[in-house]
Amino acid sequence: MRLRYKPWADEFIKQNQHLILPNAEVYKGQWNAFFNNNHPIHLEIGTGKGQFIAEMSRKYSDINFIGIERAKSVIADAGEKIQDVGATNVVLLNEDASELTHFFATQEIDVIYLNFSDPWPKNRHEKRRLTYHTFLRAYQDILSPRGEIILKTDNQGFFEYSLVSLSQFGFVLTEVNLDLHATADPDNVMTEYEEKFLAKKQRIYRCRAQIK
Ligand code: SAM
Protein backbone atom coordinates (compact mmCIF):
# COMPACT_ATOMS: atom_id res chain seq x y z
CA MET A 1 0.00 0.00 0.00
CA ARG A 2 1.37 3.41 -0.94
CA LEU A 3 1.43 5.50 2.19
CA ARG A 4 1.00 9.25 2.03
CA TYR A 5 1.81 11.44 5.00
CA LYS A 6 -1.46 12.86 6.26
CA PRO A 7 -0.90 15.71 8.70
CA TRP A 8 -4.41 15.28 10.18
CA ALA A 9 -3.87 11.60 11.06
CA ASP A 10 -1.86 12.24 14.27
CA GLU A 11 -4.47 14.69 15.50
CA PHE A 12 -7.35 12.35 14.60
CA ILE A 13 -5.71 9.48 16.51
CA LYS A 14 -5.12 11.74 19.53
CA GLN A 15 -8.71 12.98 19.52
CA ASN A 16 -10.27 9.51 19.12
CA GLN A 17 -8.58 7.39 21.77
CA HIS A 18 -11.88 5.64 22.54
CA LEU A 19 -11.71 4.22 19.00
CA ILE A 20 -7.96 3.95 18.28
CA LEU A 21 -6.77 2.72 21.65
CA PRO A 22 -3.39 3.74 23.04
CA ASN A 23 -1.79 1.36 25.59
CA ALA A 24 -3.93 -1.55 24.44
CA GLU A 25 -1.74 -4.00 26.41
CA VAL A 26 -3.75 -3.09 29.54
CA TYR A 27 -6.73 -4.92 28.02
CA LYS A 28 -4.84 -8.19 27.51
CA GLY A 29 -7.09 -10.95 28.89
CA GLN A 30 -9.81 -8.33 29.55
CA TRP A 31 -11.29 -7.72 26.10
CA ASN A 32 -14.72 -9.12 26.95
CA ALA A 33 -14.80 -6.86 30.02
CA PHE A 34 -13.73 -3.96 27.80
CA PHE A 35 -16.62 -4.59 25.39
CA ASN A 36 -18.88 -5.31 28.37
CA ASN A 37 -20.31 -8.51 26.89
CA ASN A 38 -19.35 -12.13 26.20
CA HIS A 39 -19.61 -11.91 22.43
CA PRO A 40 -16.95 -13.56 20.27
CA ILE A 41 -13.93 -11.42 19.36
CA HIS A 42 -12.74 -11.22 15.75
CA LEU A 43 -9.38 -9.69 14.90
CA GLU A 44 -8.37 -8.24 11.53
CA ILE A 45 -4.63 -7.91 10.97
CA GLY A 46 -3.60 -5.18 8.53
CA THR A 47 -6.94 -3.37 8.56
CA GLY A 48 -5.85 -0.75 6.03
CA LYS A 49 -8.49 1.93 5.42
CA GLY A 50 -11.12 -0.07 7.29
CA GLN A 51 -13.81 -0.83 4.73
CA PHE A 52 -14.03 -4.51 5.79
CA ILE A 53 -14.05 -4.01 9.56
CA ALA A 54 -16.48 -1.07 9.39
CA GLU A 55 -18.96 -3.10 7.34
CA MET A 56 -18.50 -6.28 9.40
CA SER A 57 -19.08 -4.43 12.67
CA ARG A 58 -22.21 -2.82 11.23
CA LYS A 59 -23.49 -6.16 9.93
CA TYR A 60 -22.69 -8.30 13.00
CA SER A 61 -23.58 -6.35 16.13
CA ASP A 62 -23.22 -9.54 18.24
CA ILE A 63 -19.51 -9.85 17.46
CA ASN A 64 -16.73 -7.62 18.82
CA PHE A 65 -14.15 -6.55 16.24
CA ILE A 66 -10.57 -5.39 16.75
CA GLY A 67 -8.44 -4.12 13.86
CA ILE A 68 -4.65 -3.88 14.00
CA GLU A 69 -2.93 -1.58 11.54
CA ARG A 70 0.60 -0.27 11.92
CA ALA A 71 0.35 2.66 9.48
CA LYS A 72 -0.94 5.85 11.11
CA SER A 73 -2.05 7.40 7.84
CA VAL A 74 -4.41 4.55 6.97
CA ILE A 75 -5.68 3.74 10.47
CA ALA A 76 -7.04 7.27 10.69
CA ASP A 77 -9.06 6.60 7.52
CA ALA A 78 -10.34 3.39 9.13
CA GLY A 79 -11.33 5.37 12.23
CA GLU A 80 -13.34 7.79 10.12
CA LYS A 81 -15.17 4.94 8.35
CA ILE A 82 -16.11 3.36 11.68
CA GLN A 83 -17.41 6.70 12.92
CA ASP A 84 -19.49 6.98 9.75
CA VAL A 85 -21.19 3.60 10.33
CA GLY A 86 -21.63 4.43 14.03
CA ALA A 87 -20.62 0.96 15.28
CA THR A 88 -19.72 0.56 18.96
CA ASN A 89 -18.56 -3.07 18.78
CA VAL A 90 -15.22 -2.25 17.17
CA VAL A 91 -11.88 -0.70 18.12
CA LEU A 92 -8.56 -0.22 16.36
CA LEU A 93 -4.98 -0.64 17.54
CA ASN A 94 -2.19 1.31 15.84
CA GLU A 95 0.31 -1.46 16.47
CA ASP A 96 2.46 -4.03 14.70
CA ALA A 97 1.15 -7.58 14.46
CA SER A 98 4.53 -8.94 15.56
CA GLU A 99 3.50 -7.82 19.07
CA LEU A 100 0.15 -9.66 19.12
CA THR A 101 0.78 -11.57 22.35
CA HIS A 102 1.37 -8.26 24.18
CA PHE A 103 -2.28 -7.40 23.52
CA PHE A 104 -4.15 -10.70 23.61
CA ALA A 105 -4.17 -13.55 26.10
CA THR A 106 -4.17 -17.24 25.26
CA GLN A 107 -7.45 -18.30 23.57
CA GLU A 108 -8.94 -14.79 23.68
CA ILE A 109 -9.69 -14.47 19.95
CA ASP A 110 -12.23 -16.46 17.92
CA VAL A 111 -11.43 -15.48 14.34
CA ILE A 112 -8.38 -13.86 12.69
CA TYR A 113 -8.81 -12.21 9.27
CA LEU A 114 -5.80 -11.77 7.02
CA ASN A 115 -7.11 -9.64 4.16
CA PHE A 116 -4.76 -8.96 1.27
CA SER A 117 -1.69 -9.08 3.47
CA ASP A 118 1.50 -7.70 1.92
CA PRO A 119 2.94 -10.71 0.01
CA TRP A 120 6.64 -9.89 0.52
CA PRO A 121 7.65 -12.00 -2.54
CA LYS A 122 11.42 -11.87 -2.01
CA ASN A 123 12.81 -14.85 -0.10
CA ARG A 124 14.86 -12.60 2.14
CA HIS A 125 11.62 -10.97 3.35
CA GLU A 126 9.87 -14.24 4.21
CA LYS A 127 9.88 -13.42 7.94
CA ARG A 128 7.65 -10.41 7.27
CA ARG A 129 4.83 -12.45 5.72
CA LEU A 130 1.87 -12.64 8.07
CA THR A 131 1.74 -16.43 7.55
CA TYR A 132 5.40 -17.00 8.50
CA HIS A 133 5.64 -19.52 11.32
CA THR A 134 6.46 -16.92 13.99
CA PHE A 135 3.11 -15.22 13.27
CA LEU A 136 1.32 -18.59 13.14
CA ARG A 137 2.67 -19.42 16.60
CA ALA A 138 1.13 -16.22 17.97
CA TYR A 139 -2.18 -16.95 16.19
CA GLN A 140 -2.20 -20.47 17.63
CA ASP A 141 -1.66 -19.00 21.09
CA ILE A 142 -4.39 -16.34 21.01
CA LEU A 143 -7.03 -18.33 19.11
CA SER A 144 -9.75 -20.16 21.03
CA PRO A 145 -9.87 -23.98 20.66
CA ARG A 146 -12.34 -23.80 17.75
CA GLY A 147 -10.91 -20.56 16.43
CA GLU A 148 -10.09 -19.99 12.78
CA ILE A 149 -8.00 -17.96 10.39
CA ILE A 150 -9.71 -16.63 7.25
CA LEU A 151 -7.30 -15.41 4.58
CA LYS A 152 -8.09 -13.65 1.31
CA THR A 153 -5.56 -12.54 -1.28
CA ASP A 154 -5.12 -11.84 -4.97
CA ASN A 155 -1.52 -13.04 -4.84
CA GLN A 156 -1.13 -16.65 -5.98
CA GLY A 157 2.44 -16.95 -4.65
CA PHE A 158 1.46 -15.69 -1.20
CA PHE A 159 -1.62 -17.93 -1.21
CA GLU A 160 0.40 -21.05 -2.04
CA TYR A 161 3.03 -20.12 0.52
CA SER A 162 0.33 -19.63 3.17
CA LEU A 163 -1.36 -22.97 2.44
CA VAL A 164 1.96 -24.76 2.91
CA SER A 165 2.97 -22.73 5.96
CA LEU A 166 -0.40 -23.23 7.68
CA SER A 167 -0.44 -26.98 6.95
CA GLN A 168 3.17 -27.53 8.00
CA PHE A 169 2.51 -25.67 11.23
CA GLY A 170 -0.41 -27.97 12.03
CA PHE A 171 -3.46 -25.92 11.10
CA VAL A 172 -6.21 -27.83 9.28
CA LEU A 173 -7.41 -26.24 6.03
CA THR A 174 -11.20 -26.32 6.03
CA GLU A 175 -11.62 -24.31 2.82
CA VAL A 176 -9.34 -23.68 -0.17
CA ASN A 177 -11.14 -21.49 -2.69
CA LEU A 178 -9.21 -20.76 -5.88
CA ASP A 179 -11.72 -18.30 -7.31
CA LEU A 180 -13.86 -16.69 -4.63
CA HIS A 181 -15.93 -14.59 -7.00
CA ALA A 182 -16.67 -17.36 -9.49
CA THR A 183 -19.78 -18.07 -7.42
CA ALA A 184 -21.81 -15.58 -5.42
CA ASP A 185 -21.19 -15.59 -1.67
CA PRO A 186 -23.73 -13.22 -0.07
CA ASP A 187 -21.77 -13.33 3.20
CA ASN A 188 -18.54 -12.11 1.66
CA VAL A 189 -17.70 -8.56 2.77
CA MET A 190 -15.26 -6.93 0.39
CA THR A 191 -12.13 -5.05 1.37
CA GLU A 192 -10.74 -2.02 -0.49
CA TYR A 193 -8.07 -4.17 -2.14
CA GLU A 194 -10.58 -6.84 -3.06
CA GLU A 195 -12.75 -4.29 -4.89
CA LYS A 196 -9.72 -2.91 -6.67
CA PHE A 197 -8.46 -6.31 -7.85
CA LEU A 198 -11.92 -7.50 -8.78
CA ALA A 199 -12.41 -4.43 -10.97
CA LYS A 200 -9.24 -5.49 -12.82
CA LYS A 201 -10.73 -9.01 -13.18
CA GLN A 202 -8.03 -10.50 -10.98
CA ARG A 203 -8.79 -13.75 -9.25
CA ILE A 204 -9.30 -13.71 -5.48
CA TYR A 205 -8.24 -16.68 -3.35
CA ARG A 206 -9.59 -17.57 0.08
CA CYS A 207 -8.74 -20.20 2.66
CA ARG A 208 -9.91 -21.03 6.15
CA ALA A 209 -7.76 -22.81 8.69
CA GLN A 210 -8.46 -24.17 12.16
CA ILE A 211 -6.32 -25.37 15.00
CA LYS A 212 -6.14 -29.18 14.98
N1 SAM B 1 -6.72 -5.29 4.49
C1 SAM B 1 -6.80 -4.13 3.64
C2 SAM B 1 -7.52 -4.47 2.36
O1 SAM B 1 -7.68 -5.66 2.08
O2 SAM B 1 -7.94 -3.54 1.66
C3 SAM B 1 -5.41 -3.52 3.38
C4 SAM B 1 -4.46 -4.39 2.63
S1 SAM B 1 -2.82 -3.67 2.50
C5 SAM B 1 -2.11 -4.51 1.16
C6 SAM B 1 -1.97 -4.40 3.87
C7 SAM B 1 -2.08 -3.59 5.15
O3 SAM B 1 -1.50 -4.34 6.21
C8 SAM B 1 -1.33 -2.26 5.10
O4 SAM B 1 -2.19 -1.22 5.53
C9 SAM B 1 -0.15 -2.46 6.06
O5 SAM B 1 0.23 -1.25 6.73
C10 SAM B 1 -0.73 -3.48 7.03
N2 SAM B 1 0.31 -4.30 7.67
C11 SAM B 1 1.27 -5.02 7.04
N3 SAM B 1 2.04 -5.65 7.94
C12 SAM B 1 1.54 -5.35 9.17
C13 SAM B 1 1.93 -5.69 10.50
N4 SAM B 1 2.98 -6.50 10.73
N5 SAM B 1 1.20 -5.19 11.53
C14 SAM B 1 0.14 -4.36 11.29
N6 SAM B 1 -0.26 -3.99 10.05
C15 SAM B 1 0.42 -4.48 9.01
CSV table of C-alpha atoms and ligand atoms in Angstrom, one decimal:
chain,number,residue,atom,x,y,z
A,1,MET,CA,0.0,0.0,0.0
A,2,ARG,CA,1.4,3.4,-0.9
A,3,LEU,CA,1.4,5.5,2.2
A,4,ARG,CA,1.0,9.2,2.0
A,5,TYR,CA,1.8,11.4,5.0
A,6,LYS,CA,-1.5,12.9,6.3
A,7,PRO,CA,-0.9,15.7,8.7
A,8,TRP,CA,-4.4,15.3,10.2
A,9,ALA,CA,-3.9,11.6,11.1
A,10,ASP,CA,-1.9,12.2,14.3
A,11,GLU,CA,-4.5,14.7,15.5
A,12,PHE,CA,-7.3,12.3,14.6
A,13,ILE,CA,-5.7,9.5,16.5
A,14,LYS,CA,-5.1,11.7,19.5
A,15,GLN,CA,-8.7,13.0,19.5
A,16,ASN,CA,-10.3,9.5,19.1
A,17,GLN,CA,-8.6,7.4,21.8
A,18,HIS,CA,-11.9,5.6,22.5
A,19,LEU,CA,-11.7,4.2,19.0
A,20,ILE,CA,-8.0,3.9,18.3
A,21,LEU,CA,-6.8,2.7,21.7
A,22,PRO,CA,-3.4,3.7,23.0
A,23,ASN,CA,-1.8,1.4,25.6
A,24,ALA,CA,-3.9,-1.6,24.4
A,25,GLU,CA,-1.7,-4.0,26.4
A,26,VAL,CA,-3.8,-3.1,29.5
A,27,TYR,CA,-6.7,-4.9,28.0
A,28,LYS,CA,-4.8,-8.2,27.5
A,29,GLY,CA,-7.1,-10.9,28.9
A,30,GLN,CA,-9.8,-8.3,29.6
A,31,TRP,CA,-11.3,-7.7,26.1
A,32,ASN,CA,-14.7,-9.1,27.0
A,33,ALA,CA,-14.8,-6.9,30.0
A,34,PHE,CA,-13.7,-4.0,27.8
A,35,PHE,CA,-16.6,-4.6,25.4
A,36,ASN,CA,-18.9,-5.3,28.4
A,37,ASN,CA,-20.3,-8.5,26.9
A,38,ASN,CA,-19.4,-12.1,26.2
A,39,HIS,CA,-19.6,-11.9,22.4
A,40,PRO,CA,-16.9,-13.6,20.3
A,41,ILE,CA,-13.9,-11.4,19.4
A,42,HIS,CA,-12.7,-11.2,15.7
A,43,LEU,CA,-9.4,-9.7,14.9
A,44,GLU,CA,-8.4,-8.2,11.5
A,45,ILE,CA,-4.6,-7.9,11.0
A,46,GLY,CA,-3.6,-5.2,8.5
A,47,THR,CA,-6.9,-3.4,8.6
A,48,GLY,CA,-5.8,-0.7,6.0
A,49,LYS,CA,-8.5,1.9,5.4
A,50,GLY,CA,-11.1,-0.1,7.3
A,51,GLN,CA,-13.8,-0.8,4.7
A,52,PHE,CA,-14.0,-4.5,5.8
A,53,ILE,CA,-14.1,-4.0,9.6
A,54,ALA,CA,-16.5,-1.1,9.4
A,55,GLU,CA,-19.0,-3.1,7.3
A,56,MET,CA,-18.5,-6.3,9.4
A,57,SER,CA,-19.1,-4.4,12.7
A,58,ARG,CA,-22.2,-2.8,11.2
A,59,LYS,CA,-23.5,-6.2,9.9
A,60,TYR,CA,-22.7,-8.3,13.0
A,61,SER,CA,-23.6,-6.4,16.1
A,62,ASP,CA,-23.2,-9.5,18.2
A,63,ILE,CA,-19.5,-9.9,17.5
A,64,ASN,CA,-16.7,-7.6,18.8
A,65,PHE,CA,-14.1,-6.5,16.2
A,66,ILE,CA,-10.6,-5.4,16.7
A,67,GLY,CA,-8.4,-4.1,13.9
A,68,ILE,CA,-4.6,-3.9,14.0
A,69,GLU,CA,-2.9,-1.6,11.5
A,70,ARG,CA,0.6,-0.3,11.9
A,71,ALA,CA,0.4,2.7,9.5
A,72,LYS,CA,-0.9,5.9,11.1
A,73,SER,CA,-2.0,7.4,7.8
A,74,VAL,CA,-4.4,4.6,7.0
A,75,ILE,CA,-5.7,3.7,10.5
A,76,ALA,CA,-7.0,7.3,10.7
A,77,ASP,CA,-9.1,6.6,7.5
A,78,ALA,CA,-10.3,3.4,9.1
A,79,GLY,CA,-11.3,5.4,12.2
A,80,GLU,CA,-13.3,7.8,10.1
A,81,LYS,CA,-15.2,4.9,8.4
A,82,ILE,CA,-16.1,3.4,11.7
A,83,GLN,CA,-17.4,6.7,12.9
A,84,ASP,CA,-19.5,7.0,9.8
A,85,VAL,CA,-21.2,3.6,10.3
A,86,GLY,CA,-21.6,4.4,14.0
A,87,ALA,CA,-20.6,1.0,15.3
A,88,THR,CA,-19.7,0.6,19.0
A,89,ASN,CA,-18.6,-3.1,18.8
A,90,VAL,CA,-15.2,-2.2,17.2
A,91,VAL,CA,-11.9,-0.7,18.1
A,92,LEU,CA,-8.6,-0.2,16.4
A,93,LEU,CA,-5.0,-0.6,17.5
A,94,ASN,CA,-2.2,1.3,15.8
A,95,GLU,CA,0.3,-1.5,16.5
A,96,ASP,CA,2.5,-4.0,14.7
A,97,ALA,CA,1.2,-7.6,14.5
A,98,SER,CA,4.5,-8.9,15.6
A,99,GLU,CA,3.5,-7.8,19.1
A,100,LEU,CA,0.2,-9.7,19.1
A,101,THR,CA,0.8,-11.6,22.3
A,102,HIS,CA,1.4,-8.3,24.2
A,103,PHE,CA,-2.3,-7.4,23.5
A,104,PHE,CA,-4.1,-10.7,23.6
A,105,ALA,CA,-4.2,-13.5,26.1
A,106,THR,CA,-4.2,-17.2,25.3
A,107,GLN,CA,-7.4,-18.3,23.6
A,108,GLU,CA,-8.9,-14.8,23.7
A,109,ILE,CA,-9.7,-14.5,19.9
A,110,ASP,CA,-12.2,-16.5,17.9
A,111,VAL,CA,-11.4,-15.5,14.3
A,112,ILE,CA,-8.4,-13.9,12.7
A,113,TYR,CA,-8.8,-12.2,9.3
A,114,LEU,CA,-5.8,-11.8,7.0
A,115,ASN,CA,-7.1,-9.6,4.2
A,116,PHE,CA,-4.8,-9.0,1.3
A,117,SER,CA,-1.7,-9.1,3.5
A,118,ASP,CA,1.5,-7.7,1.9
A,119,PRO,CA,2.9,-10.7,0.0
A,120,TRP,CA,6.6,-9.9,0.5
A,121,PRO,CA,7.6,-12.0,-2.5
A,122,LYS,CA,11.4,-11.9,-2.0
A,123,ASN,CA,12.8,-14.9,-0.1
A,124,ARG,CA,14.9,-12.6,2.1
A,125,HIS,CA,11.6,-11.0,3.3
A,126,GLU,CA,9.9,-14.2,4.2
A,127,LYS,CA,9.9,-13.4,7.9
A,128,ARG,CA,7.6,-10.4,7.3
A,129,ARG,CA,4.8,-12.5,5.7
A,130,LEU,CA,1.9,-12.6,8.1
A,131,THR,CA,1.7,-16.4,7.6
A,132,TYR,CA,5.4,-17.0,8.5
A,133,HIS,CA,5.6,-19.5,11.3
A,134,THR,CA,6.5,-16.9,14.0
A,135,PHE,CA,3.1,-15.2,13.3
A,136,LEU,CA,1.3,-18.6,13.1
A,137,ARG,CA,2.7,-19.4,16.6
A,138,ALA,CA,1.1,-16.2,18.0
A,139,TYR,CA,-2.2,-16.9,16.2
A,140,GLN,CA,-2.2,-20.5,17.6
A,141,ASP,CA,-1.7,-19.0,21.1
A,142,ILE,CA,-4.4,-16.3,21.0
A,143,LEU,CA,-7.0,-18.3,19.1
A,144,SER,CA,-9.8,-20.2,21.0
A,145,PRO,CA,-9.9,-24.0,20.7
A,146,ARG,CA,-12.3,-23.8,17.8
A,147,GLY,CA,-10.9,-20.6,16.4
A,148,GLU,CA,-10.1,-20.0,12.8
A,149,ILE,CA,-8.0,-18.0,10.4
A,150,ILE,CA,-9.7,-16.6,7.3
A,151,LEU,CA,-7.3,-15.4,4.6
A,152,LYS,CA,-8.1,-13.6,1.3
A,153,THR,CA,-5.6,-12.5,-1.3
A,154,ASP,CA,-5.1,-11.8,-5.0
A,155,ASN,CA,-1.5,-13.0,-4.8
A,156,GLN,CA,-1.1,-16.7,-6.0
A,157,GLY,CA,2.4,-17.0,-4.6
A,158,PHE,CA,1.5,-15.7,-1.2
A,159,PHE,CA,-1.6,-17.9,-1.2
A,160,GLU,CA,0.4,-21.1,-2.0
A,161,TYR,CA,3.0,-20.1,0.5
A,162,SER,CA,0.3,-19.6,3.2
A,163,LEU,CA,-1.4,-23.0,2.4
A,164,VAL,CA,2.0,-24.8,2.9
A,165,SER,CA,3.0,-22.7,6.0
A,166,LEU,CA,-0.4,-23.2,7.7
A,167,SER,CA,-0.4,-27.0,6.9
A,168,GLN,CA,3.2,-27.5,8.0
A,169,PHE,CA,2.5,-25.7,11.2
A,170,GLY,CA,-0.4,-28.0,12.0
A,171,PHE,CA,-3.5,-25.9,11.1
A,172,VAL,CA,-6.2,-27.8,9.3
A,173,LEU,CA,-7.4,-26.2,6.0
A,174,THR,CA,-11.2,-26.3,6.0
A,175,GLU,CA,-11.6,-24.3,2.8
A,176,VAL,CA,-9.3,-23.7,-0.2
A,177,ASN,CA,-11.1,-21.5,-2.7
A,178,LEU,CA,-9.2,-20.8,-5.9
A,179,ASP,CA,-11.7,-18.3,-7.3
A,180,LEU,CA,-13.9,-16.7,-4.6
A,181,HIS,CA,-15.9,-14.6,-7.0
A,182,ALA,CA,-16.7,-17.4,-9.5
A,183,THR,CA,-19.8,-18.1,-7.4
A,184,ALA,CA,-21.8,-15.6,-5.4
A,185,ASP,CA,-21.2,-15.6,-1.7
A,186,PRO,CA,-23.7,-13.2,-0.1
A,187,ASP,CA,-21.8,-13.3,3.2
A,188,ASN,CA,-18.5,-12.1,1.7
A,189,VAL,CA,-17.7,-8.6,2.8
A,190,MET,CA,-15.3,-6.9,0.4
A,191,THR,CA,-12.1,-5.0,1.4
A,192,GLU,CA,-10.7,-2.0,-0.5
A,193,TYR,CA,-8.1,-4.2,-2.1
A,194,GLU,CA,-10.6,-6.8,-3.1
A,195,GLU,CA,-12.8,-4.3,-4.9
A,196,LYS,CA,-9.7,-2.9,-6.7
A,197,PHE,CA,-8.5,-6.3,-7.9
A,198,LEU,CA,-11.9,-7.5,-8.8
A,199,ALA,CA,-12.4,-4.4,-11.0
A,200,LYS,CA,-9.2,-5.5,-12.8
A,201,LYS,CA,-10.7,-9.0,-13.2
A,202,GLN,CA,-8.0,-10.5,-11.0
A,203,ARG,CA,-8.8,-13.7,-9.3
A,204,ILE,CA,-9.3,-13.7,-5.5
A,205,TYR,CA,-8.2,-16.7,-3.4
A,206,ARG,CA,-9.6,-17.6,0.1
A,207,CYS,CA,-8.7,-20.2,2.7
A,208,ARG,CA,-9.9,-21.0,6.2
A,209,ALA,CA,-7.8,-22.8,8.7
A,210,GLN,CA,-8.5,-24.2,12.2
A,211,ILE,CA,-6.3,-25.4,15.0
A,212,LYS,CA,-6.1,-29.2,15.0
B,1,SAM,N1,-6.7,-5.3,4.5
B,1,SAM,C1,-6.8,-4.1,3.6
B,1,SAM,C2,-7.5,-4.5,2.4
B,1,SAM,O1,-7.7,-5.7,2.1
B,1,SAM,O2,-7.9,-3.5,1.7
B,1,SAM,C3,-5.4,-3.5,3.4
B,1,SAM,C4,-4.5,-4.4,2.6
B,1,SAM,S1,-2.8,-3.7,2.5
B,1,SAM,C5,-2.1,-4.5,1.2
B,1,SAM,C6,-2.0,-4.4,3.9
B,1,SAM,C7,-2.1,-3.6,5.2
B,1,SAM,O3,-1.5,-4.3,6.2
B,1,SAM,C8,-1.3,-2.3,5.1
B,1,SAM,O4,-2.2,-1.2,5.5
B,1,SAM,C9,-0.2,-2.5,6.1
B,1,SAM,O5,0.2,-1.3,6.7
B,1,SAM,C10,-0.7,-3.5,7.0
B,1,SAM,N2,0.3,-4.3,7.7
B,1,SAM,C11,1.3,-5.0,7.0
B,1,SAM,N3,2.0,-5.7,7.9
B,1,SAM,C12,1.5,-5.3,9.2
B,1,SAM,C13,1.9,-5.7,10.5
B,1,SAM,N4,3.0,-6.5,10.7
B,1,SAM,N5,1.2,-5.2,11.5
B,1,SAM,C14,0.1,-4.4,11.3
B,1,SAM,N6,-0.3,-4.0,10.1
B,1,SAM,C15,0.4,-4.5,9.0
